[in-house]
Amino acid sequence: MKRLQLFTTICILFFYSCNFIGNNPQAKEMVLNQKKTIETELTTLKDEGAISDAEYKLVLARLLADCDTYLSSDKLSCEQISTMADNLVKEFKDIRCSEGLFSIINSTYHTITASNQVQNLFNIGEYCNPTPTIYAWFEASQPMEDKFLSVRRSVKSMVDLAADNKNVRLRQMDSIADYVNTVINGIESNVSDSLLIKKSLAASMELYNAKGLDNIVIESLCDIFRQLSRIGKIDMDSEILAFCNNNLHEPEPLTYEQLVAMVGKRLDWMLEERLIGKSDHNLMKATMLDDINTFLKGSQTKEQLTERAKQSLDRLKKIELETEDREFVAETYYDIAQRCDVDIAQMLNKWLYGF
């Protein structure tokens, strides 16, 4: 299930820095705007029947109060933000959390954290990350039927993404989607049988191994397998990674126009799927598209391009992204750097894996 995704950090050293440095009221404008977003998106969830009226009132009051706690302070400590998140999870312990609700809550806390950091750009200090606390609650309280609904949406997204790729045979995609949905149905009927789930995923990877499938299909399958392994609470990360690495192949390089269109479309899709919030979407799109233009059409030196990549990756690192979305970012930067004969491979490994 794709989620996590979500959001900014010191999001502003590039996209907002010229406005925020020395201008704290503008930093807090992020949270003021988030308060409007909270009410709008919670109202949508209530109207869709995803949350009850009582849950709507409880969540709205709590999130607005947390925003106001930040807005009334000069700067919150990391401990204060962590305490706020802990208290929120305790208050929401009886709420069955949907992806939409998790997205709103996580987005709110990332906006608070990012704005809090921006108030003092030159003395950032420790970065607070309340996402693990909120995500643990989400994993524990999300209804099982919602987990399977999400993974089925991933299958549909795989088909939709492949439909726009001329290298993918659509008849083949229908067959793959039918098979994967059958696997999902079997796991849903035996969700407590970890051995069966492990065998089903292993058989699926064996079936599609070395079949020459397009990268977009392989990446989607890997994401679906990861979601199912998490639902079944089994550890198959190494097997899934091996399947992915064995089947991904070096694609033909995209033209500048194709690369810009591909990145823009991918980020727009991530926003539509609520994998990232609007503020993170804007930040990622502005940063990545501007970097593509600078690398491929600019006249900077290799040293300048290396430093630019470092600053952008540092800025994007704090956004909560699913593994395949982080890999998408890394692959994009690796591509544009290679075209300029700039070596950032080690930088990207550290960004992806921490070493």
mmCIF file of C-alpha atoms in Angstrom:
data_model
loop_
_atom_site.group_PDB
_atom_site.id
_atom_site.type_symbol
_atom_site.label_atom_id
_atom_site.label_comp_id
_atom_site.label_asym_id
_atom_site.label_seq_id
_atom_site.Cartn_x
_atom_site.Cartn_y
_atom_site.Cartn_z
ATOM 1 C CA MET A 1 0.000 0.000 0.000
ATOM 2 C CA LYS A 2 1.400 3.251 -1.072
ATOM 3 C CA ARG A 3 1.403 5.923 1.524
ATOM 4 C CA LEU A 4 3.863 7.824 3.453
ATOM 5 C CA GLN A 5 4.515 9.606 1.977
ATOM 6 C CA LEU A 6 4.219 12.797 2.755
ATOM 7 C CA PHE A 7 6.034 15.744 3.431
ATOM 8 C CA THR A 8 8.449 18.597 3.854
ATOM 9 C CA THR A 9 11.194 19.440 6.139
ATOM 10 C CA ILE A 10 13.304 22.355 5.896
ATOM 11 C CA CYS A 11 11.468 22.652 2.776
ATOM 12 C CA ILE A 12 12.512 25.990 1.974
ATOM 13 C CA LEU A 13 16.229 26.394 1.479
ATOM 14 C CA PHE A 14 15.554 26.459 -2.240
ATOM 15 C CA PHE A 15 11.887 27.037 -2.960
ATOM 16 C CA TYR A 16 10.974 29.310 -0.067
ATOM 17 C CA SER A 17 14.244 30.550 1.388
ATOM 18 C CA CYS A 18 14.157 33.946 -0.290
ATOM 19 C CA ASN A 19 10.814 34.622 1.363
ATOM 20 C CA PHE A 20 11.348 33.053 4.784
ATOM 21 C CA ILE A 21 14.815 34.105 5.867
ATOM 22 C CA GLY A 22 14.372 36.735 8.490
ATOM 23 C CA ASN A 23 10.630 36.751 8.007
ATOM 24 C CA ASN A 24 9.075 34.414 10.533
ATOM 25 C CA PRO A 25 5.448 35.437 9.912
ATOM 26 C CA GLN A 26 5.738 34.011 6.410
ATOM 27 C CA ALA A 27 7.056 30.744 7.809
ATOM 28 C CA LYS A 28 3.969 30.491 9.992
ATOM 29 C CA GLU A 29 1.812 31.190 6.941
ATOM 30 C CA MET A 30 2.401 27.544 6.022
ATOM 31 C CA VAL A 31 0.583 26.420 9.149
ATOM 32 C CA LEU A 32 -2.207 28.972 8.709
ATOM 33 C CA ASN A 33 -2.790 27.583 5.225
ATOM 34 C CA GLN A 34 -2.666 24.047 6.587
ATOM 35 C CA LYS A 35 -5.483 24.881 9.018
ATOM 36 C CA LYS A 36 -7.712 25.692 6.043
ATOM 37 C CA THR A 37 -6.659 22.470 4.325
ATOM 38 C CA ILE A 38 -7.433 20.413 7.428
ATOM 39 C CA GLU A 39 -11.034 21.576 7.577
ATOM 40 C CA THR A 40 -11.576 21.178 3.825
ATOM 41 C CA GLU A 41 -10.134 17.655 3.626
ATOM 42 C CA LEU A 42 -11.799 16.425 6.818
ATOM 43 C CA THR A 43 -15.133 17.698 5.514
ATOM 44 C CA THR A 44 -14.570 15.693 2.335
ATOM 45 C CA LEU A 45 -13.841 12.543 4.359
ATOM 46 C CA LYS A 46 -16.989 13.092 6.418
ATOM 47 C CA ASP A 47 -19.117 13.653 3.306
ATOM 48 C CA GLU A 48 -17.680 10.462 1.790
ATOM 49 C CA GLY A 49 -18.586 8.529 4.935
ATOM 50 C CA ALA A 50 -14.941 7.755 5.720
ATOM 51 C CA ILE A 51 -15.272 9.282 9.198
ATOM 52 C CA SER A 52 -18.268 9.910 11.429
ATOM 53 C CA ASP A 53 -19.477 13.339 12.515
ATOM 54 C CA ALA A 54 -18.090 12.708 16.004
ATOM 55 C CA GLU A 55 -14.697 11.685 14.597
ATOM 56 C CA TYR A 56 -14.711 14.732 12.336
ATOM 57 C CA LYS A 57 -15.226 17.057 15.299
ATOM 58 C CA LEU A 58 -12.620 15.280 17.436
ATOM 59 C CA VAL A 59 -9.895 15.258 14.766
ATOM 60 C CA LEU A 60 -10.636 18.799 13.594
ATOM 61 C CA ALA A 61 -10.470 20.206 17.105
ATOM 62 C CA ARG A 62 -7.263 18.356 17.921
ATOM 63 C CA LEU A 63 -5.363 19.246 14.737
ATOM 64 C CA LEU A 64 -6.402 22.896 14.878
ATOM 65 C CA ALA A 65 -5.345 23.042 18.525
ATOM 66 C CA ASP A 66 -1.928 21.576 17.685
ATOM 67 C CA CYS A 67 -1.492 24.123 14.895
ATOM 68 C CA ASP A 68 -2.425 26.898 17.329
ATOM 69 C CA THR A 69 0.077 25.575 19.882
ATOM 70 C CA TYR A 70 2.804 26.033 17.301
ATOM 71 C CA LEU A 71 1.507 29.406 16.078
ATOM 72 C CA SER A 72 1.483 30.803 19.614
ATOM 73 C CA SER A 73 5.105 29.807 20.234
ATOM 74 C CA ASP A 74 8.406 31.294 19.141
ATOM 75 C CA LYS A 75 9.776 27.839 18.447
ATOM 76 C CA LEU A 76 8.775 24.408 19.705
ATOM 77 C CA SER A 77 11.382 21.928 20.885
ATOM 78 C CA CYS A 78 11.639 18.492 19.349
ATOM 79 C CA GLU A 79 10.406 17.034 22.632
ATOM 80 C CA GLN A 80 7.318 19.256 22.558
ATOM 81 C CA ILE A 81 6.429 18.149 19.024
ATOM 82 C CA SER A 82 6.972 14.481 19.951
ATOM 83 C CA THR A 83 4.741 14.905 23.004
ATOM 84 C CA MET A 84 2.026 16.469 20.864
ATOM 85 C CA ALA A 85 2.144 13.463 18.510
ATOM 86 C CA ASP A 86 2.085 10.979 21.407
ATOM 87 C CA ASN A 87 -0.942 12.693 22.932
ATOM 88 C CA LEU A 88 -2.720 12.782 19.578
ATOM 89 C CA VAL A 89 -2.262 9.023 19.089
ATOM 90 C CA LYS A 90 -3.598 8.354 22.594
ATOM 91 C CA GLU A 91 -6.637 10.551 21.970
ATOM 92 C CA PHE A 92 -7.311 8.838 18.618
ATOM 93 C CA LYS A 93 -6.799 5.256 19.864
ATOM 94 C CA ASP A 94 -10.423 4.281 19.148
ATOM 95 C CA ILE A 95 -10.568 5.816 15.657
ATOM 96 C CA ARG A 96 -10.250 3.450 12.705
ATOM 97 C CA CYS A 97 -7.755 5.256 10.544
ATOM 98 C CA SER A 98 -8.119 5.453 6.773
ATOM 99 C CA GLU A 99 -5.348 6.443 4.369
ATOM 100 C CA GLY A 100 -7.063 9.781 3.832
ATOM 101 C CA LEU A 101 -7.165 10.531 7.542
ATOM 102 C CA PHE A 102 -3.552 9.458 8.022
ATOM 103 C CA SER A 103 -2.530 11.723 5.140
ATOM 104 C CA ILE A 104 -4.204 14.769 6.717
ATOM 105 C CA ILE A 105 -2.718 14.131 10.162
ATOM 106 C CA ASN A 106 0.775 13.375 8.860
ATOM 107 C CA SER A 107 0.693 16.361 6.521
ATOM 108 C CA THR A 108 -0.277 18.630 9.391
ATOM 109 C CA TYR A 109 2.598 17.479 11.564
ATOM 110 C CA HIS A 110 5.117 17.764 8.758
ATOM 111 C CA THR A 111 3.914 21.275 8.024
ATOM 112 C CA ILE A 112 4.286 22.227 11.696
ATOM 113 C CA THR A 113 7.751 20.650 11.825
ATOM 114 C CA ALA A 114 8.937 22.268 8.591
ATOM 115 C CA SER A 115 7.665 25.702 9.567
ATOM 116 C CA ASN A 116 9.150 25.314 13.031
ATOM 117 C CA GLN A 117 12.568 24.607 11.500
ATOM 118 C CA VAL A 118 12.290 27.435 8.985
ATOM 119 C CA GLN A 119 11.956 29.984 11.776
ATOM 120 C CA ASN A 120 15.675 29.605 12.342
ATOM 121 C CA LEU A 121 17.293 28.476 9.105
ATOM 122 C CA PHE A 122 20.835 29.140 10.241
ATOM 123 C CA ASN A 123 20.543 27.155 13.478
ATOM 124 C CA ILE A 124 18.367 24.239 12.518
ATOM 125 C CA GLY A 125 19.482 21.801 15.192
ATOM 126 C CA GLU A 126 17.726 18.462 15.635
ATOM 127 C CA TYR A 127 15.070 17.557 13.104
ATOM 128 C CA CYS A 128 11.887 16.155 14.615
ATOM 129 C CA ASN A 129 10.106 13.343 12.815
ATOM 130 C CA PRO A 130 6.727 12.451 14.337
ATOM 131 C CA THR A 131 5.786 10.191 11.411
ATOM 132 C CA PRO A 132 6.836 6.839 13.007
ATOM 133 C CA THR A 133 4.501 7.467 15.949
ATOM 134 C CA ILE A 134 1.594 8.428 13.701
ATOM 135 C CA TYR A 135 2.292 5.651 11.198
ATOM 136 C CA ALA A 136 2.414 2.969 13.899
ATOM 137 C CA TRP A 137 -1.062 4.069 14.991
ATOM 138 C CA PHE A 138 -2.215 4.034 11.364
ATOM 139 C CA GLU A 139 -0.916 0.494 10.792
ATOM 140 C CA ALA A 140 -2.590 -0.741 13.957
ATOM 141 C CA SER A 141 -5.942 0.960 13.432
ATOM 142 C CA GLN A 142 -6.464 0.794 9.666
ATOM 143 C CA PRO A 143 -9.213 -1.740 8.900
ATOM 144 C CA MET A 144 -7.986 -4.836 7.069
ATOM 145 C CA GLU A 145 -10.492 -4.294 4.275
ATOM 146 C CA ASP A 146 -8.952 -0.869 3.679
ATOM 147 C CA LYS A 147 -5.496 -2.408 3.406
ATOM 148 C CA PHE A 148 -6.700 -4.732 0.660
ATOM 149 C CA LEU A 149 -8.642 -1.952 -1.018
ATOM 150 C CA SER A 150 -5.423 0.045 -1.168
ATOM 151 C CA VAL A 151 -3.398 -2.770 -2.709
ATOM 152 C CA ARG A 152 -6.113 -3.294 -5.313
ATOM 153 C CA ARG A 153 -5.890 0.391 -6.147
ATOM 154 C CA SER A 154 -2.192 -0.161 -6.712
ATOM 155 C CA VAL A 155 -3.008 -2.832 -9.293
ATOM 156 C CA LYS A 156 -5.320 -0.398 -11.071
ATOM 157 C CA SER A 157 -2.629 2.289 -10.926
ATOM 158 C CA MET A 158 -0.157 -0.167 -12.466
ATOM 159 C CA VAL A 159 -2.520 -0.731 -15.386
ATOM 160 C CA ASP A 160 -3.242 2.988 -15.775
ATOM 161 C CA LEU A 161 0.451 3.921 -15.740
ATOM 162 C CA ALA A 162 1.280 1.164 -18.204
ATOM 163 C CA ALA A 163 -1.489 2.321 -20.556
ATOM 164 C CA ASP A 164 0.436 5.542 -21.129
ATOM 165 C CA ASN A 165 3.657 3.668 -21.915
ATOM 166 C CA LYS A 166 4.009 2.638 -25.545
ATOM 167 C CA ASN A 167 6.518 -0.077 -24.579
ATOM 168 C CA VAL A 168 3.917 -2.029 -22.584
ATOM 169 C CA ARG A 169 1.579 -4.490 -24.281
ATOM 170 C CA LEU A 170 -1.879 -3.788 -22.894
ATOM 171 C CA ARG A 171 -3.180 -7.335 -23.430
ATOM 172 C CA GLN A 172 -0.261 -8.589 -21.366
ATOM 173 C CA MET A 173 -1.091 -6.043 -18.651
ATOM 174 C CA ASP A 174 -4.663 -7.317 -18.399
ATOM 175 C CA SER A 175 -3.306 -10.830 -17.834
ATOM 176 C CA ILE A 176 -0.868 -9.627 -15.171
ATOM 177 C CA ALA A 177 -3.590 -7.623 -13.388
ATOM 178 C CA ASP A 178 -5.946 -10.610 -13.397
ATOM 179 C CA TYR A 179 -3.270 -12.878 -11.943
ATOM 180 C CA VAL A 180 -2.211 -10.394 -9.252
ATOM 181 C CA ASN A 181 -5.824 -9.788 -8.221
ATOM 182 C CA THR A 182 -6.260 -13.547 -7.880
ATOM 183 C CA VAL A 183 -3.207 -13.645 -5.596
ATOM 184 C CA ILE A 184 -4.637 -10.757 -3.554
ATOM 185 C CA ASN A 185 -7.984 -12.565 -3.203
ATOM 186 C CA GLY A 186 -6.214 -15.710 -2.003
ATOM 187 C CA ILE A 187 -4.187 -13.810 0.591
ATOM 188 C CA GLU A 188 -7.254 -11.913 1.799
ATOM 189 C CA SER A 189 -9.026 -15.222 2.400
ATOM 190 C CA ASN A 190 -6.050 -16.565 4.356
ATOM 191 C CA VAL A 191 -4.520 -13.419 5.807
ATOM 192 C CA SER A 192 -3.396 -15.187 8.991
ATOM 193 C CA ASP A 193 -1.531 -17.920 7.089
ATOM 194 C CA SER A 194 1.960 -16.405 6.796
ATOM 195 C CA LEU A 195 3.395 -19.514 5.109
ATOM 196 C CA LEU A 196 0.761 -19.418 2.373
ATOM 197 C CA ILE A 197 1.352 -15.700 1.820
ATOM 198 C CA LYS A 198 5.093 -16.223 1.543
ATOM 199 C CA LYS A 199 4.612 -19.060 -0.963
ATOM 200 C CA SER A 200 2.143 -16.993 -3.007
ATOM 201 C CA LEU A 201 4.524 -14.049 -3.261
ATOM 202 C CA ALA A 202 7.491 -16.293 -4.044
ATOM 203 C CA ALA A 203 5.499 -18.007 -6.809
ATOM 204 C CA SER A 204 4.454 -14.638 -8.224
ATOM 205 C CA MET A 205 8.031 -13.395 -8.356
ATOM 206 C CA GLU A 206 9.143 -16.634 -9.991
ATOM 207 C CA LEU A 207 6.374 -16.328 -12.588
ATOM 208 C CA TYR A 208 7.417 -12.847 -13.702
ATOM 209 C CA ASN A 209 11.163 -13.226 -13.263
ATOM 210 C CA ALA A 210 13.237 -12.811 -16.450
ATOM 211 C CA LYS A 211 10.168 -12.081 -18.600
ATOM 212 C CA GLY A 212 11.535 -8.795 -19.944
ATOM 213 C CA LEU A 213 8.712 -6.708 -18.509
ATOM 214 C CA ASP A 214 8.974 -2.934 -18.733
ATOM 215 C CA ASN A 215 10.470 -1.155 -15.731
ATOM 216 C CA ILE A 216 7.186 0.534 -14.850
ATOM 217 C CA VAL A 217 5.519 -2.893 -14.536
ATOM 218 C CA ILE A 218 8.359 -4.345 -12.452
ATOM 219 C CA GLU A 219 8.358 -1.340 -10.118
ATOM 220 C CA SER A 220 4.580 -1.634 -9.672
ATOM 221 C CA LEU A 221 4.788 -5.359 -8.985
ATOM 222 C CA CYS A 222 7.508 -4.817 -6.396
ATOM 223 C CA ASP A 223 5.342 -2.231 -4.641
ATOM 224 C CA ILE A 224 2.350 -4.581 -4.640
ATOM 225 C CA PHE A 225 4.471 -7.442 -3.260
ATOM 226 C CA ARG A 226 5.767 -5.154 -0.491
ATOM 227 C CA GLN A 227 2.243 -4.129 0.446
ATOM 228 C CA LEU A 228 1.097 -7.738 0.650
ATOM 229 C CA SER A 229 4.107 -8.758 2.731
ATOM 230 C CA ARG A 230 3.328 -5.954 5.204
ATOM 231 C CA ILE A 231 -0.319 -6.983 5.366
ATOM 232 C CA GLY A 232 0.741 -10.564 6.091
ATOM 233 C CA LYS A 233 3.405 -9.347 8.538
ATOM 234 C CA ILE A 234 6.146 -11.336 6.831
ATOM 235 C CA ASP A 235 9.671 -10.232 5.981
ATOM 236 C CA MET A 236 10.375 -10.646 2.273
ATOM 237 C CA ASP A 237 12.202 -7.385 1.682
ATOM 238 C CA SER A 238 15.395 -9.075 0.482
ATOM 239 C CA GLU A 239 13.538 -11.375 -1.930
ATOM 240 C CA ILE A 240 11.471 -8.528 -3.344
ATOM 241 C CA LEU A 241 14.546 -6.320 -3.724
ATOM 242 C CA ALA A 242 16.362 -9.127 -5.551
ATOM 243 C CA PHE A 243 13.386 -9.625 -7.891
ATOM 244 C CA CYS A 244 13.274 -5.913 -8.585
ATOM 245 C CA ASN A 245 17.023 -5.614 -9.208
ATOM 246 C CA ASN A 246 17.099 -8.719 -11.423
ATOM 247 C CA ASN A 247 14.339 -7.449 -13.688
ATOM 248 C CA LEU A 248 14.899 -3.718 -13.937
ATOM 249 C CA HIS A 249 16.888 -2.795 -17.024
ATOM 250 C CA GLU A 250 18.577 0.310 -18.357
ATOM 251 C CA PRO A 251 15.971 2.225 -20.372
ATOM 252 C CA GLU A 252 16.598 4.386 -23.405
ATOM 253 C CA PRO A 253 17.451 7.900 -22.180
ATOM 254 C CA LEU A 254 14.531 10.313 -22.285
ATOM 255 C CA THR A 255 14.746 13.597 -24.110
ATOM 256 C CA TYR A 256 14.645 16.783 -22.031
ATOM 257 C CA GLU A 257 10.971 17.271 -22.866
ATOM 258 C CA GLN A 258 10.118 13.643 -22.083
ATOM 259 C CA LEU A 259 11.974 13.786 -18.772
ATOM 260 C CA VAL A 260 10.193 16.962 -17.670
ATOM 261 C CA ALA A 261 6.819 15.495 -18.664
ATOM 262 C CA MET A 262 7.549 12.172 -16.931
ATOM 263 C CA VAL A 263 8.624 13.778 -13.640
ATOM 264 C CA GLY A 264 5.690 16.181 -13.635
ATOM 265 C CA LYS A 265 3.205 13.400 -14.337
ATOM 266 C CA ARG A 266 4.689 11.113 -11.679
ATOM 267 C CA LEU A 267 4.513 13.838 -9.019
ATOM 268 C CA ASP A 268 0.960 14.781 -10.022
ATOM 269 C CA TRP A 269 -0.028 11.111 -9.734
ATOM 270 C CA MET A 270 1.576 10.884 -6.272
ATOM 271 C CA LEU A 271 -0.508 13.893 -5.201
ATOM 272 C CA GLU A 272 -3.718 12.395 -6.615
ATOM 273 C CA GLU A 273 -3.027 9.138 -4.760
ATOM 274 C CA ARG A 274 -2.376 11.112 -1.542
ATOM 275 C CA LEU A 275 1.171 9.808 -1.329
ATOM 276 C CA ILE A 276 2.312 13.378 -0.756
ATOM 277 C CA GLY A 277 0.513 16.540 0.284
ATOM 278 C CA LYS A 278 0.077 19.669 -1.796
ATOM 279 C CA SER A 279 2.936 21.589 -0.171
ATOM 280 C CA ASP A 280 5.364 18.686 -0.671
ATOM 281 C CA HIS A 281 4.128 18.208 -4.234
ATOM 282 C CA ASN A 282 4.851 21.859 -5.005
ATOM 283 C CA LEU A 283 8.264 21.657 -3.361
ATOM 284 C CA MET A 284 9.291 18.462 -5.160
ATOM 285 C CA LYS A 285 8.024 19.663 -8.524
ATOM 286 C CA ALA A 286 9.720 23.064 -8.306
ATOM 287 C CA THR A 287 12.994 21.569 -7.061
ATOM 288 C CA MET A 288 13.244 18.638 -9.466
ATOM 289 C CA LEU A 289 12.098 20.448 -12.607
ATOM 290 C CA ASP A 290 14.402 23.373 -11.924
ATOM 291 C CA ASP A 291 17.310 20.973 -11.360
ATOM 292 C CA ILE A 292 16.545 19.132 -14.610
ATOM 293 C CA ASN A 293 16.645 22.432 -16.440
ATOM 294 C CA THR A 294 19.876 23.496 -14.697
ATOM 295 C CA PHE A 295 21.676 20.207 -15.354
ATOM 296 C CA LEU A 296 20.569 19.707 -18.946
ATOM 297 C CA LYS A 297 20.348 23.257 -20.215
ATOM 298 C CA GLY A 298 22.540 25.288 -17.866
ATOM 299 C CA SER A 299 26.202 26.226 -17.945
ATOM 300 C CA GLN A 300 27.310 25.501 -14.375
ATOM 301 C CA THR A 301 30.539 23.688 -13.551
ATOM 302 C CA LYS A 302 30.613 20.095 -12.313
ATOM 303 C CA GLU A 303 31.405 21.360 -8.818
ATOM 304 C CA GLN A 304 28.427 23.723 -8.886
ATOM 305 C CA LEU A 305 26.115 20.955 -10.130
ATOM 306 C CA THR A 306 27.350 18.558 -7.438
ATOM 307 C CA GLU A 307 26.653 21.136 -4.731
ATOM 308 C CA ARG A 308 23.256 21.886 -6.203
ATOM 309 C CA ALA A 309 22.338 18.181 -6.167
ATOM 310 C CA LYS A 310 23.468 17.911 -2.543
ATOM 311 C CA GLN A 311 21.332 20.877 -1.457
ATOM 312 C CA SER A 312 18.279 19.568 -3.309
ATOM 313 C CA LEU A 313 18.640 16.031 -1.944
ATOM 314 C CA ASP A 314 19.071 17.375 1.588
ATOM 315 C CA ARG A 315 15.867 19.308 1.130
ATOM 316 C CA LEU A 316 13.934 16.359 -0.317
ATOM 317 C CA LYS A 317 15.283 13.840 2.201
ATOM 318 C CA LYS A 318 12.882 14.918 4.939
ATOM 319 C CA ILE A 319 9.786 14.292 2.831
ATOM 320 C CA GLU A 320 8.212 10.981 3.817
ATOM 321 C CA LEU A 321 8.180 8.822 0.685
ATOM 322 C CA GLU A 322 7.532 5.165 -0.020
ATOM 323 C CA THR A 323 10.622 3.209 -1.105
ATOM 324 C CA GLU A 324 9.781 3.223 -4.816
ATOM 325 C CA ASP A 325 9.106 6.957 -4.752
ATOM 326 C CA ARG A 326 12.478 7.637 -3.106
ATOM 327 C CA GLU A 327 14.056 5.431 -5.773
ATOM 328 C CA PHE A 328 12.276 7.470 -8.438
ATOM 329 C CA VAL A 329 13.841 10.652 -7.065
ATOM 330 C CA ALA A 330 17.285 9.045 -6.892
ATOM 331 C CA GLU A 331 17.017 7.640 -10.412
ATOM 332 C CA THR A 332 16.035 11.041 -11.775
ATOM 333 C CA TYR A 333 19.041 12.746 -10.201
ATOM 334 C CA TYR A 334 21.370 9.930 -11.253
ATOM 335 C CA ASP A 335 20.134 10.289 -14.845
ATOM 336 C CA ILE A 336 20.644 14.037 -15.127
ATOM 337 C CA ALA A 337 24.012 13.863 -13.361
ATOM 338 C CA GLN A 338 25.272 11.113 -15.669
ATOM 339 C CA ARG A 339 24.377 13.208 -18.703
ATOM 340 C CA CYS A 340 26.650 15.945 -17.382
ATOM 341 C CA ASP A 341 29.422 13.522 -16.359
ATOM 342 C CA VAL A 342 28.834 14.429 -12.702
ATOM 343 C CA ASP A 343 29.416 11.620 -10.190
ATOM 344 C CA ILE A 344 26.832 11.691 -7.392
ATOM 345 C CA ALA A 345 26.432 7.910 -7.019
ATOM 346 C CA GLN A 346 27.851 7.822 -3.498
ATOM 347 C CA MET A 347 25.716 10.817 -2.539
ATOM 348 C CA LEU A 348 22.600 9.030 -3.818
ATOM 349 C CA ASN A 349 23.456 5.793 -1.988
ATOM 350 C CA LYS A 350 23.755 7.711 1.257
ATOM 351 C CA TRP A 351 20.493 9.521 0.518
ATOM 352 C CA LEU A 352 18.672 6.258 -0.152
ATOM 353 C CA TYR A 353 20.254 3.917 2.368
ATOM 354 C CA GLY A 354 22.001 6.132 4.904
ATOM 355 C CA PHE A 355 25.527 4.938 4.108
#
